[in-house]
Amino acid sequence: PFVTMADKVAVVYIVDVGQSMTECHNGRTESDLDWSMRYIWERLLFTAAANRKTWAAGLVGLNTEGTRNPEHENGHQGYEHISILRDISGPVTTSQLRQLKEQIVPSEETQGDAISAIIVAITMLEDFFPTHKYNRKIVLVTDAQTPMDADNISDIAERLNDVRIDLTVL
């Protein structure tokens, strides 16, 4: 099971919507993006259906046409084509899920950096849930076909461990 009823959980899902995710692999007739989103929608729907105030979920788009994240807005380089589609300010509702489905569309972008998207997600979790009272998780869904800047990867791994955030890459 994903969580127990007593858990306080905050999850940020990072979804690669880039050009390569429109391809079909492994004999499937649906795109890698559509196939991957089935997992994300299931998790978000489970969270919405539980209607628990202590379960929060956010969604970040990677390789989006535009850019909307605080790192980029603060002038930091390398955060282009990463967009926060839903902040984790509270529980997700079914009406919000319908709105999110409209935002998850394939793009022609190939320049979003998954490592930078992880940093955006870490910052989201730290800003909304600064204490360790919540189980904090990041789920990255990507085919890893776009370039990644792994220069500070050990620092990022250390930061994840220090602030107790679990990272799952699918």
GROMACS .gro file of N, CA and C in nm:
model
  510
    1PRO      N    1   0.082  -0.119   0.000
    1PRO     CA    2   0.000   0.000   0.000
    1PRO      C    3   0.087   0.125   0.000
    2PHE      N    4   0.033   0.229  -0.058
    2PHE     CA    5   0.105   0.355  -0.072
    2PHE      C    6   0.123   0.423   0.063
    3VAL      N    7   0.017   0.435   0.141
    3VAL     CA    8   0.021   0.499   0.272
    3VAL      C    9  -0.082   0.433   0.362
    4THR      N   10  -0.070   0.457   0.490
    4THR     CA   11  -0.173   0.413   0.583
    4THR      C   12  -0.261   0.532   0.616
    5MET      N   13  -0.372   0.508   0.676
    5MET     CA   14  -0.467   0.614   0.703
    5MET      C   15  -0.411   0.719   0.800
    6ALA      N   16  -0.314   0.682   0.883
    6ALA     CA   17  -0.262   0.777   0.982
    6ALA      C   18  -0.149   0.862   0.927
    7ASP      N   19  -0.101   0.832   0.809
    7ASP     CA   20   0.015   0.903   0.756
    7ASP      C   21  -0.018   1.045   0.713
    8LYS      N   22   0.084   1.130   0.726
    8LYS     CA   23   0.081   1.264   0.668
    8LYS      C   24   0.178   1.256   0.551
    9VAL      N   25   0.126   1.276   0.431
    9VAL     CA   26   0.207   1.254   0.311
    9VAL      C   27   0.197   1.373   0.217
   10ALA      N   28   0.312   1.413   0.166
   10ALA     CA   29   0.318   1.517   0.063
   10ALA      C   30   0.402   1.461  -0.052
   11VAL      N   31   0.343   1.457  -0.170
   11VAL     CA   32   0.409   1.401  -0.288
   11VAL      C   33   0.410   1.505  -0.399
   12VAL      N   34   0.526   1.520  -0.463
   12VAL     CA   35   0.534   1.600  -0.584
   12VAL      C   36   0.564   1.505  -0.699
   13TYR      N   37   0.475   1.503  -0.796
   13TYR     CA   38   0.494   1.423  -0.917
   13TYR      C   39   0.556   1.514  -1.023
   14ILE      N   40   0.665   1.468  -1.083
   14ILE     CA   41   0.728   1.539  -1.195
   14ILE      C   42   0.702   1.455  -1.319
   15VAL      N   43   0.637   1.515  -1.419
   15VAL     CA   44   0.600   1.442  -1.540
   15VAL      C   45   0.668   1.504  -1.660
   16ASP      N   46   0.744   1.424  -1.731
   16ASP     CA   47   0.809   1.467  -1.855
   16ASP      C   48   0.705   1.466  -1.966
   17VAL      N   49   0.676   1.584  -2.021
   17VAL     CA   50   0.578   1.595  -2.130
   17VAL      C   51   0.648   1.626  -2.262
   18GLY      N   52   0.779   1.605  -2.267
   18GLY     CA   53   0.859   1.639  -2.384
   18GLY      C   54   0.829   1.555  -2.506
   19GLN      N   55   0.887   1.597  -2.615
   19GLN     CA   56   0.863   1.539  -2.747
   19GLN      C   57   0.882   1.387  -2.749
   20SER      N   58   0.987   1.338  -2.685
   20SER     CA   59   1.014   1.194  -2.691
   20SER      C   60   0.909   1.111  -2.618
   21MET      N   61   0.835   1.172  -2.527
   21MET     CA   62   0.731   1.100  -2.453
   21MET      C   63   0.607   1.075  -2.539
   22THR      N   64   0.603   1.131  -2.659
   22THR     CA   65   0.489   1.106  -2.748
   22THR      C   66   0.506   0.975  -2.825
   23GLU      N   67   0.622   0.914  -2.816
   23GLU     CA   68   0.648   0.788  -2.887
   23GLU      C   69   0.585   0.670  -2.814
   24CYS      N   70   0.562   0.563  -2.888
   24CYS     CA   71   0.508   0.439  -2.831
   24CYS      C   72   0.617   0.334  -2.830
   25HIS      N   73   0.629   0.261  -2.719
   25HIS     CA   74   0.732   0.158  -2.707
   25HIS      C   75   0.673   0.029  -2.650
   26ASN      N   76   0.751  -0.077  -2.659
   26ASN     CA   77   0.716  -0.207  -2.601
   26ASN      C   78   0.584  -0.262  -2.652
   27GLY      N   79   0.553  -0.235  -2.778
   27GLY     CA   80   0.433  -0.288  -2.840
   27GLY      C   81   0.304  -0.218  -2.801
   28ARG      N   82   0.315  -0.108  -2.728
   28ARG     CA   83   0.195  -0.035  -2.687
   28ARG      C   84   0.145   0.051  -2.803
   29THR      N   85   0.014   0.079  -2.801
   29THR     CA   86  -0.043   0.168  -2.901
   29THR      C   87  -0.067   0.307  -2.843
   30GLU      N   88  -0.043   0.325  -2.715
   30GLU     CA   89  -0.055   0.457  -2.653
   30GLU      C   90   0.084   0.512  -2.628
   31SER      N   91   0.092   0.644  -2.625
   31SER     CA   92   0.223   0.709  -2.607
   31SER      C   93   0.280   0.679  -2.469
   32ASP      N   94   0.411   0.695  -2.456
   32ASP     CA   95   0.475   0.677  -2.326
   32ASP      C   96   0.415   0.773  -2.223
   33LEU      N   97   0.380   0.894  -2.267
   33LEU     CA   98   0.320   0.992  -2.176
   33LEU      C   99   0.184   0.942  -2.127
   34ASP      N  100   0.099   0.901  -2.218
   34ASP     CA  101  -0.034   0.854  -2.178
   34ASP      C  102  -0.024   0.730  -2.089
   35TRP      N  103   0.066   0.640  -2.124
   35TRP     CA  104   0.085   0.519  -2.045
   35TRP      C  105   0.133   0.553  -1.904
   36SER      N  106   0.229   0.646  -1.893
   36SER     CA  107   0.283   0.687  -1.764
   36SER      C  108   0.179   0.761  -1.680
   37MET      N  109   0.098   0.840  -1.746
   37MET     CA  110  -0.001   0.920  -1.675
   37MET      C  111  -0.108   0.834  -1.610
   38ARG      N  112  -0.129   0.714  -1.660
   38ARG     CA  113  -0.226   0.626  -1.595
   38ARG      C  114  -0.187   0.604  -1.448
   39TYR      N  115  -0.057   0.585  -1.422
   39TYR     CA  116  -0.008   0.568  -1.285
   39TYR      C  117  -0.031   0.696  -1.203
   40ILE      N  118   0.006   0.811  -1.261
   40ILE     CA  119  -0.007   0.938  -1.189
   40ILE      C  120  -0.154   0.966  -1.158
   41TRP      N  121  -0.242   0.950  -1.257
   41TRP     CA  122  -0.385   0.977  -1.235
   41TRP      C  123  -0.440   0.883  -1.128
   42GLU      N  124  -0.398   0.758  -1.129
   42GLU     CA  125  -0.444   0.663  -1.027
   42GLU      C  126  -0.404   0.710  -0.888
   43ARG      N  127  -0.280   0.752  -0.873
   43ARG     CA  128  -0.231   0.799  -0.743
   43ARG      C  129  -0.305   0.927  -0.700
   44LEU      N  130  -0.322   1.020  -0.793
   44LEU     CA  131  -0.390   1.145  -0.761
   44LEU      C  132  -0.538   1.122  -0.730
   45LEU      N  133  -0.600   1.033  -0.804
   45LEU     CA  134  -0.741   1.002  -0.778
   45LEU      C  135  -0.757   0.935  -0.642
   46PHE      N  136  -0.665   0.846  -0.607
   46PHE     CA  137  -0.666   0.782  -0.476
   46PHE      C  138  -0.655   0.888  -0.366
   47THR      N  139  -0.566   0.984  -0.386
   47THR     CA  140  -0.546   1.092  -0.290
   47THR      C  141  -0.672   1.178  -0.279
   48ALA      N  142  -0.732   1.212  -0.393
   48ALA     CA  143  -0.853   1.295  -0.392
   48ALA      C  144  -0.970   1.220  -0.328
   49ALA      N  145  -0.984   1.092  -0.360
   49ALA     CA  146  -1.095   1.014  -0.307
   49ALA      C  147  -1.085   0.996  -0.156
   50ALA      N  148  -0.964   0.988  -0.104
   50ALA     CA  149  -0.945   0.972   0.040
   50ALA      C  150  -0.989   1.098   0.115
   51ASN      N  151  -0.980   1.213   0.048
   51ASN     CA  152  -1.026   1.340   0.104
   51ASN      C  153  -0.968   1.367   0.243
   52ARG      N  154  -0.837   1.342   0.254
   52ARG     CA  155  -0.768   1.364   0.381
   52ARG      C  156  -0.689   1.494   0.375
   53LYS      N  157  -0.705   1.577   0.475
   53LYS     CA  158  -0.634   1.705   0.478
   53LYS      C  159  -0.485   1.688   0.497
   54THR      N  160  -0.443   1.571   0.544
   54THR     CA  161  -0.301   1.547   0.568
   54THR      C  162  -0.232   1.480   0.450
   55TRP      N  163  -0.301   1.468   0.338
   55TRP     CA  164  -0.240   1.416   0.214
   55TRP      C  165  -0.238   1.529   0.113
   56ALA      N  166  -0.121   1.562   0.065
   56ALA     CA  167  -0.108   1.670  -0.031
   56ALA      C  168  -0.029   1.622  -0.152
   57ALA      N  169  -0.064   1.674  -0.267
   57ALA     CA  170   0.006   1.634  -0.389
   57ALA      C  171   0.026   1.755  -0.479
   58GLY      N  172   0.143   1.761  -0.539
   58GLY     CA  173   0.175   1.866  -0.635
   58GLY      C  174   0.216   1.802  -0.767
   59LEU      N  175   0.213   1.882  -0.872
   59LEU     CA  176   0.248   1.832  -1.004
   59LEU      C  177   0.337   1.933  -1.075
   60VAL      N  178   0.449   1.883  -1.126
   60VAL     CA  179   0.545   1.965  -1.200
   60VAL      C  180   0.560   1.906  -1.339
   61GLY      N  181   0.549   1.992  -1.441
   61GLY     CA  182   0.571   1.949  -1.578
   61GLY      C  183   0.717   1.974  -1.617
   62LEU      N  184   0.777   1.875  -1.679
   62LEU     CA  185   0.914   1.884  -1.729
   62LEU      C  186   0.908   1.887  -1.881
   63ASN      N  187   0.987   1.971  -1.943
   63ASN     CA  188   0.987   1.991  -2.089
   63ASN      C  189   0.857   2.056  -2.136
   64THR      N  190   0.804   2.146  -2.054
   64THR     CA  191   0.683   2.219  -2.092
   64THR      C  192   0.719   2.330  -2.190
   65GLU      N  193   0.619   2.373  -2.267
   65GLU     CA  194   0.640   2.482  -2.364
   65GLU      C  195   0.684   2.609  -2.292
   66GLY      N  196   0.621   2.640  -2.182
   66GLY     CA  197   0.655   2.759  -2.105
   66GLY      C  198   0.738   2.723  -1.982
   67THR      N  199   0.757   2.823  -1.897
   67THR     CA  200   0.833   2.804  -1.773
   67THR      C  201   0.760   2.876  -1.661
   68ARG      N  202   0.736   2.805  -1.550
   68ARG     CA  203   0.672   2.867  -1.434
   68ARG      C  204   0.721   2.796  -1.308
   69ASN      N  205   0.828   2.850  -1.251
   69ASN     CA  206   0.880   2.799  -1.125
   69ASN      C  207   0.962   2.909  -1.058
   70PRO      N  208   0.971   2.907  -0.925
   70PRO     CA  209   1.039   3.014  -0.852
   70PRO      C  210   1.188   3.025  -0.884
   71GLU      N  211   1.255   2.915  -0.910
   71GLU     CA  212   1.399   2.920  -0.938
   71GLU      C  213   1.425   3.004  -1.063
   72HIS      N  214   1.346   2.982  -1.167
   72HIS     CA  215   1.360   3.058  -1.291
   72HIS      C  216   1.321   3.205  -1.268
   73GLU      N  217   1.212   3.225  -1.197
   73GLU     CA  218   1.165   3.360  -1.170
   73GLU      C  219   1.266   3.440  -1.087
   74ASN      N  220   1.348   3.371  -1.007
   74ASN     CA  221   1.452   3.436  -0.927
   74ASN      C  222   1.582   3.454  -1.006
   75GLY      N  223   1.578   3.424  -1.135
   75GLY     CA  224   1.692   3.449  -1.221
   75GLY      C  225   1.795   3.338  -1.230
   76HIS      N  226   1.766   3.222  -1.173
   76HIS     CA  227   1.860   3.111  -1.183
   76HIS      C  228   1.854   3.046  -1.321
   77GLN      N  229   1.969   3.017  -1.376
   77GLN     CA  230   1.977   2.953  -1.508
   77GLN      C  231   1.956   2.802  -1.495
   78GLY      N  232   1.904   2.740  -1.601
   78GLY     CA  233   1.888   2.595  -1.604
   78GLY      C  234   1.752   2.546  -1.560
   79TYR      N  235   1.660   2.637  -1.535
   79TYR     CA  236   1.527   2.598  -1.489
   79TYR      C  237   1.419   2.627  -1.593
   80GLU      N  238   1.460   2.643  -1.718
   80GLU     CA  239   1.365   2.669  -1.825
   80GLU      C  240   1.288   2.541  -1.856
   81HIS      N  241   1.167   2.558  -1.905
   81HIS     CA  242   1.079   2.449  -1.949
   81HIS      C  243   1.042   2.354  -1.835
   82ILE      N  244   1.033   2.411  -1.715
   82ILE     CA  245   0.984   2.340  -1.597
   82ILE      C  246   0.871   2.426  -1.541
   83SER      N  247   0.752   2.367  -1.528
   83SER     CA  248   0.636   2.444  -1.484
   83SER      C  249   0.564   2.373  -1.369
   84ILE      N  250   0.539   2.450  -1.264
   84ILE     CA  251   0.457   2.398  -1.155
   84ILE      C  252   0.312   2.404  -1.202
   85LEU      N  253   0.251   2.288  -1.215
   85LEU     CA  254   0.113   2.280  -1.262
   85LEU      C  255   0.015   2.280  -1.145
   86ARG      N  256   0.061   2.231  -1.029
   86ARG     CA  257  -0.021   2.235  -0.908
   86ARG      C  258   0.072   2.241  -0.788
   87ASP      N  259   0.055   2.348  -0.708
   87ASP     CA  260   0.127   2.358  -0.582
   87ASP      C  261   0.075   2.253  -0.485
   88ILE      N  262   0.151   2.229  -0.381
   88ILE     CA  263   0.109   2.129  -0.283
   88ILE      C  264   0.054   2.196  -0.158
   89SER      N  265  -0.022   2.301  -0.176
   89SER     CA  266  -0.074   2.378  -0.064
   89SER      C  267  -0.186   2.308   0.011
   90GLY      N  268  -0.235   2.196  -0.040
   90GLY     CA  269  -0.340   2.124   0.029
   90GLY      C  270  -0.383   2.002  -0.049
   91PRO      N  271  -0.489   1.938   0.000
   91PRO     CA  272  -0.537   1.816  -0.067
   91PRO      C  273  -0.585   1.844  -0.209
   92VAL      N  274  -0.572   1.747  -0.294
   92VAL     CA  275  -0.618   1.760  -0.432
   92VAL      C  276  -0.765   1.720  -0.438
   93THR      N  277  -0.840   1.789  -0.522
   93THR     CA  278  -0.982   1.757  -0.539
   93THR      C  279  -1.006   1.699  -0.678
   94THR      N  280  -1.120   1.635  -0.696
   94THR     CA  281  -1.151   1.578  -0.826
   94THR      C  282  -1.169   1.686  -0.932
   95SER      N  283  -1.219   1.802  -0.895
   95SER     CA  284  -1.233   1.910  -0.994
   95SER      C  285  -1.094   1.961  -1.037
   96GLN      N  286  -1.000   1.965  -0.943
   96GLN     CA  287  -0.863   2.003  -0.979
   96GLN      C  288  -0.800   1.900  -1.071
   97LEU      N  289  -0.833   1.772  -1.051
   97LEU     CA  290  -0.781   1.668  -1.140
   97LEU      C  291  -0.828   1.689  -1.283
   98ARG      N  292  -0.952   1.728  -1.301
   98ARG     CA  293  -1.003   1.755  -1.436
   98ARG      C  294  -0.925   1.869  -1.500
   99GLN      N  295  -0.896   1.974  -1.423
   99GLN     CA  296  -0.819   2.087  -1.475
   99GLN      C  297  -0.676   2.044  -1.509
  100LEU      N  298  -0.617   1.960  -1.425
  100LEU     CA  299  -0.480   1.914  -1.449
  100LEU      C  300  -0.472   1.830  -1.576
  101LYS      N  301  -0.573   1.749  -1.601
  101LYS     CA  302  -0.572   1.665  -1.722
  101LYS      C  303  -0.563   1.750  -1.848
  102GLU      N  304  -0.621   1.868  -1.844
  102GLU     CA  305  -0.614   1.959  -1.959
  102GLU      C  306  -0.475   2.017  -1.976
  103GLN      N  307  -0.397   2.024  -1.869
  103GLN     CA  308  -0.264   2.083  -1.874
  103GLN      C  309  -0.156   1.982  -1.915
  104ILE      N  310  -0.183   1.855  -1.900
  104ILE     CA  311  -0.085   1.753  -1.935
  104ILE      C  312  -0.100   1.722  -2.084
  105VAL      N  313  -0.026   1.797  -2.162
  105VAL     CA  314  -0.028   1.778  -2.307
  105VAL      C  315   0.117   1.767  -2.355
  106PRO      N  316   0.140   1.686  -2.456
  106PRO     CA  317   0.277   1.674  -2.508
  106PRO      C  318   0.326   1.806  -2.565
  107SER      N  319   0.455   1.830  -2.549
  107SER     CA  320   0.515   1.950  -2.606
  107SER      C  321   0.624   1.910  -2.705
  108GLU      N  322   0.676   2.008  -2.774
  108GLU     CA  323   0.786   1.985  -2.867
  108GLU      C  324   0.921   2.009  -2.801
  109GLU      N  325   0.920   2.039  -2.671
  109GLU     CA  326   1.043   2.074  -2.600
  109GLU      C  327   1.133   1.954  -2.577
  110THR      N  328   1.263   1.983  -2.576
  110THR     CA  329   1.363   1.881  -2.550
  110THR      C  330   1.475   1.935  -2.460
  111GLN      N  331   1.452   2.049  -2.396
  111GLN     CA  332   1.559   2.114  -2.320
  111GLN      C  333   1.535   2.123  -2.170
  112GLY      N  334   1.429   2.066  -2.118
  112GLY     CA  335   1.406   2.069  -1.974
  112GLY      C  336   1.503   1.974  -1.904
  113ASP      N  337   1.552   2.014  -1.789
  113ASP     CA  338   1.649   1.935  -1.714
  113ASP      C  339   1.581   1.867  -1.595
  114ALA      N  340   1.579   1.734  -1.595
  114ALA     CA  341   1.513   1.659  -1.489
  114ALA      C  342   1.575   1.685  -1.353
  115ILE      N  343   1.706   1.705  -1.348
  115ILE     CA  344   1.773   1.734  -1.221
  115ILE      C  345   1.722   1.867  -1.165
  116SER      N  346   1.708   1.967  -1.251
  116SER     CA  347   1.655   2.096  -1.208
  116SER      C  348   1.510   2.082  -1.161
  117ALA      N  349   1.433   1.996  -1.228
  117ALA     CA  350   1.294   1.972  -1.187
  117ALA      C  351   1.289   1.910  -1.047
  118ILE      N  352   1.385   1.824  -1.017
  118ILE     CA  353   1.392   1.765  -0.883
  118ILE      C  354   1.419   1.874  -0.779
  119ILE      N  355   1.507   1.967  -0.812
  119ILE     CA  356   1.535   2.078  -0.720
  119ILE      C  357   1.411   2.162  -0.697
  120VAL      N  358   1.334   2.188  -0.803
  120VAL     CA  359   1.208   2.262  -0.789
  120VAL      C  360   1.115   2.187  -0.694
  121ALA      N  361   1.106   2.055  -0.710
  121ALA     CA  362   1.018   1.973  -0.625
  121ALA      C  363   1.067   1.973  -0.480
  122ILE      N  364   1.197   1.964  -0.459
  122ILE     CA  365   1.252   1.969  -0.322
  122ILE      C  366   1.213   2.100  -0.257
  123THR      N  367   1.229   2.209  -0.330
  123THR     CA  368   1.196   2.342  -0.276
  123THR      C  369   1.048   2.351  -0.243
  124MET      N  370   0.963   2.296  -0.329
  124MET     CA  371   0.820   2.296  -0.301
  124MET      C  372   0.791   2.224  -0.169
  125LEU      N  373   0.850   2.107  -0.152
  125LEU     CA  374   0.826   2.029  -0.031
  125LEU      C  375   0.881   2.099   0.094
  126GLU      N  376   0.998   2.157   0.082
  126GLU     CA  377   1.057   2.227   0.196
  126GLU      C  378   0.977   2.352   0.233
  127ASP      N  379   0.925   2.423   0.132
  127ASP     CA  380   0.850   2.546   0.158
  127ASP      C  381   0.715   2.517   0.223
  128PHE      N  382   0.645   2.415   0.177
  128PHE     CA  383   0.512   2.387   0.229
  128PHE      C  384   0.515   2.301   0.355
  129PHE      N  385   0.615   2.214   0.367
  129PHE     CA  386   0.624   2.122   0.480
  129PHE      C  387   0.767   2.124   0.535
  130PRO      N  388   0.806   2.232   0.604
  130PRO     CA  389   0.944   2.247   0.648
  130PRO      C  390   0.987   2.150   0.757
  131THR      N  391   0.893   2.091   0.830
  131THR     CA  392   0.931   1.997   0.934
  131THR      C  393   0.924   1.855   0.880
  132HIS      N  394   0.975   1.764   0.958
  132HIS     CA  395   0.978   1.623   0.917
  132HIS      C  396   0.852   1.548   0.960
  133LYS      N  397   0.746   1.620   0.991
  133LYS     CA  398   0.623   1.555   1.034
  133LYS      C  399   0.550   1.488   0.918
  134TYR      N  400   0.583   1.528   0.798
  134TYR     CA  401   0.522   1.470   0.679
  134TYR      C  402   0.620   1.374   0.612
  135ASN      N  403   0.565   1.265   0.557
  135ASN     CA  404   0.644   1.180   0.468
  135ASN      C  405   0.647   1.252   0.335
  136ARG      N  406   0.764   1.294   0.293
  136ARG     CA  407   0.777   1.373   0.169
  136ARG      C  408   0.838   1.286   0.061
  137LYS      N  409   0.775   1.293  -0.057
  137LYS     CA  410   0.817   1.208  -0.168
  137LYS      C  411   0.819   1.287  -0.298
  138ILE      N  412   0.908   1.247  -0.386
  138ILE     CA  413   0.910   1.298  -0.524
  138ILE      C  414   0.906   1.177  -0.614
  139VAL      N  415   0.817   1.181  -0.713
  139VAL     CA  416   0.809   1.076  -0.814
  139VAL      C  417   0.836   1.141  -0.949
  140LEU      N  418   0.944   1.100  -1.013
  140LEU     CA  419   0.982   1.153  -1.144
  140LEU      C  420   0.949   1.050  -1.250
  141VAL      N  421   0.868   1.090  -1.348
  141VAL     CA  422   0.832   1.004  -1.460
  141VAL      C  423   0.894   1.063  -1.586
  142THR      N  424   0.991   0.992  -1.644
  142THR     CA  425   1.061   1.042  -1.763
  142THR      C  426   1.119   0.926  -1.842
  143ASP      N  427   1.145   0.951  -1.969
  143ASP     CA  428   1.218   0.853  -2.049
  143ASP      C  429   1.367   0.888  -2.056
  144ALA      N  430   1.405   0.995  -1.988
  144ALA     CA  431   1.545   1.040  -1.975
  144ALA      C  432   1.611   1.065  -2.111
  145GLN      N  433   1.535   1.117  -2.206
  145GLN     CA  434   1.590   1.142  -2.339
  145GLN      C  435   1.640   1.285  -2.356
  146THR      N  436   1.614   1.372  -2.260
  146THR     CA  437   1.662   1.510  -2.271
  146THR      C  438   1.789   1.525  -2.187
  147PRO      N  439   1.874   1.619  -2.224
  147PRO     CA  440   2.001   1.637  -2.151
  147PRO      C  441   1.977   1.672  -2.005
  148MET      N  442   2.066   1.620  -1.918
  148MET     CA  443   2.059   1.650  -1.775
  148MET      C  444   2.194   1.703  -1.729
  149ASP      N  445   2.188   1.803  -1.644
  149ASP     CA  446   2.310   1.859  -1.585
  149ASP      C  447   2.332   1.791  -1.450
  150ALA      N  448   2.422   1.694  -1.447
  150ALA     CA  449   2.445   1.614  -1.327
  150ALA      C  450   2.565   1.663  -1.247
  151ASP      N  451   2.608   1.789  -1.270
  151ASP     CA  452   2.726   1.841  -1.201
  151ASP      C  453   2.715   1.834  -1.049
  152ASN      N  454   2.600   1.865  -0.995
  152ASN     CA  455   2.584   1.870  -0.849
  152ASN      C  456   2.499   1.755  -0.796
  153ILE      N  457   2.501   1.642  -0.866
  153ILE     CA  458   2.413   1.532  -0.830
  153ILE      C  459   2.439   1.479  -0.690
  154SER      N  460   2.564   1.475  -0.646
  154SER     CA  461   2.592   1.424  -0.511
  154SER      C  462   2.540   1.522  -0.406
  155ASP      N  463   2.547   1.653  -0.433
  155ASP     CA  464   2.491   1.752  -0.340
  155ASP      C  465   2.340   1.738  -0.330
  156ILE      N  466   2.276   1.711  -0.443
  156ILE     CA  467   2.131   1.696  -0.445
  156ILE      C  468   2.091   1.569  -0.370
  157ALA      N  469   2.165   1.461  -0.391
  157ALA     CA  470   2.137   1.337  -0.318
  157ALA      C  471   2.153   1.358  -0.168
  158GLU      N  472   2.255   1.430  -0.128
  158GLU     CA  473   2.277   1.460   0.014
  158GLU      C  474   2.163   1.545   0.069
  159ARG      N  475   2.119   1.641  -0.010
  159ARG     CA  476   2.007   1.727   0.033
  159ARG      C  477   1.880   1.645   0.051
  160LEU      N  478   1.852   1.554  -0.043
  160LEU     CA  479   1.735   1.466  -0.031
  160LEU      C  480   1.741   1.387   0.099
  161ASN      N  481   1.857   1.331   0.129
  161ASN     CA  482   1.874   1.252   0.251
  161ASN      C  483   1.861   1.339   0.376
  162ASP      N  484   1.923   1.457   0.373
  162ASP     CA  485   1.920   1.546   0.490
  162ASP      C  486   1.779   1.590   0.526
  163VAL      N  487   1.697   1.617   0.425
  163VAL     CA  488   1.562   1.665   0.452
  163VAL      C  489   1.458   1.554   0.444
  164ARG      N  490   1.506   1.431   0.433
  164ARG     CA  491   1.421   1.311   0.434
  164ARG      C  492   1.312   1.313   0.327
  165ILE      N  493   1.355   1.325   0.204
  165ILE     CA  494   1.263   1.317   0.092
  165ILE      C  495   1.298   1.193   0.011
  166ASP      N  496   1.199   1.106  -0.011
  166ASP     CA  497   1.218   0.987  -0.094
  166ASP      C  498   1.202   1.025  -0.240
  167LEU      N  499   1.293   0.976  -0.323
  167LEU     CA  500   1.287   1.000  -0.468
  167LEU      C  501   1.266   0.868  -0.538
  168THR      N  502   1.164   0.864  -0.623
  168THR     CA  503   1.137   0.747  -0.707
  168THR      C  504   1.142   0.793  -0.851
  169VAL      N  505   1.220   0.722  -0.934
  169VAL     CA  506   1.230   0.755  -1.075
  169VAL      C  507   1.167   0.641  -1.154
  170LEU      N  508   1.069   0.675  -1.236
  170LEU     CA  509   0.999   0.575  -1.319
  170LEU      C  510   1.021   0.609  -1.465
   0.00000   0.00000   0.00000
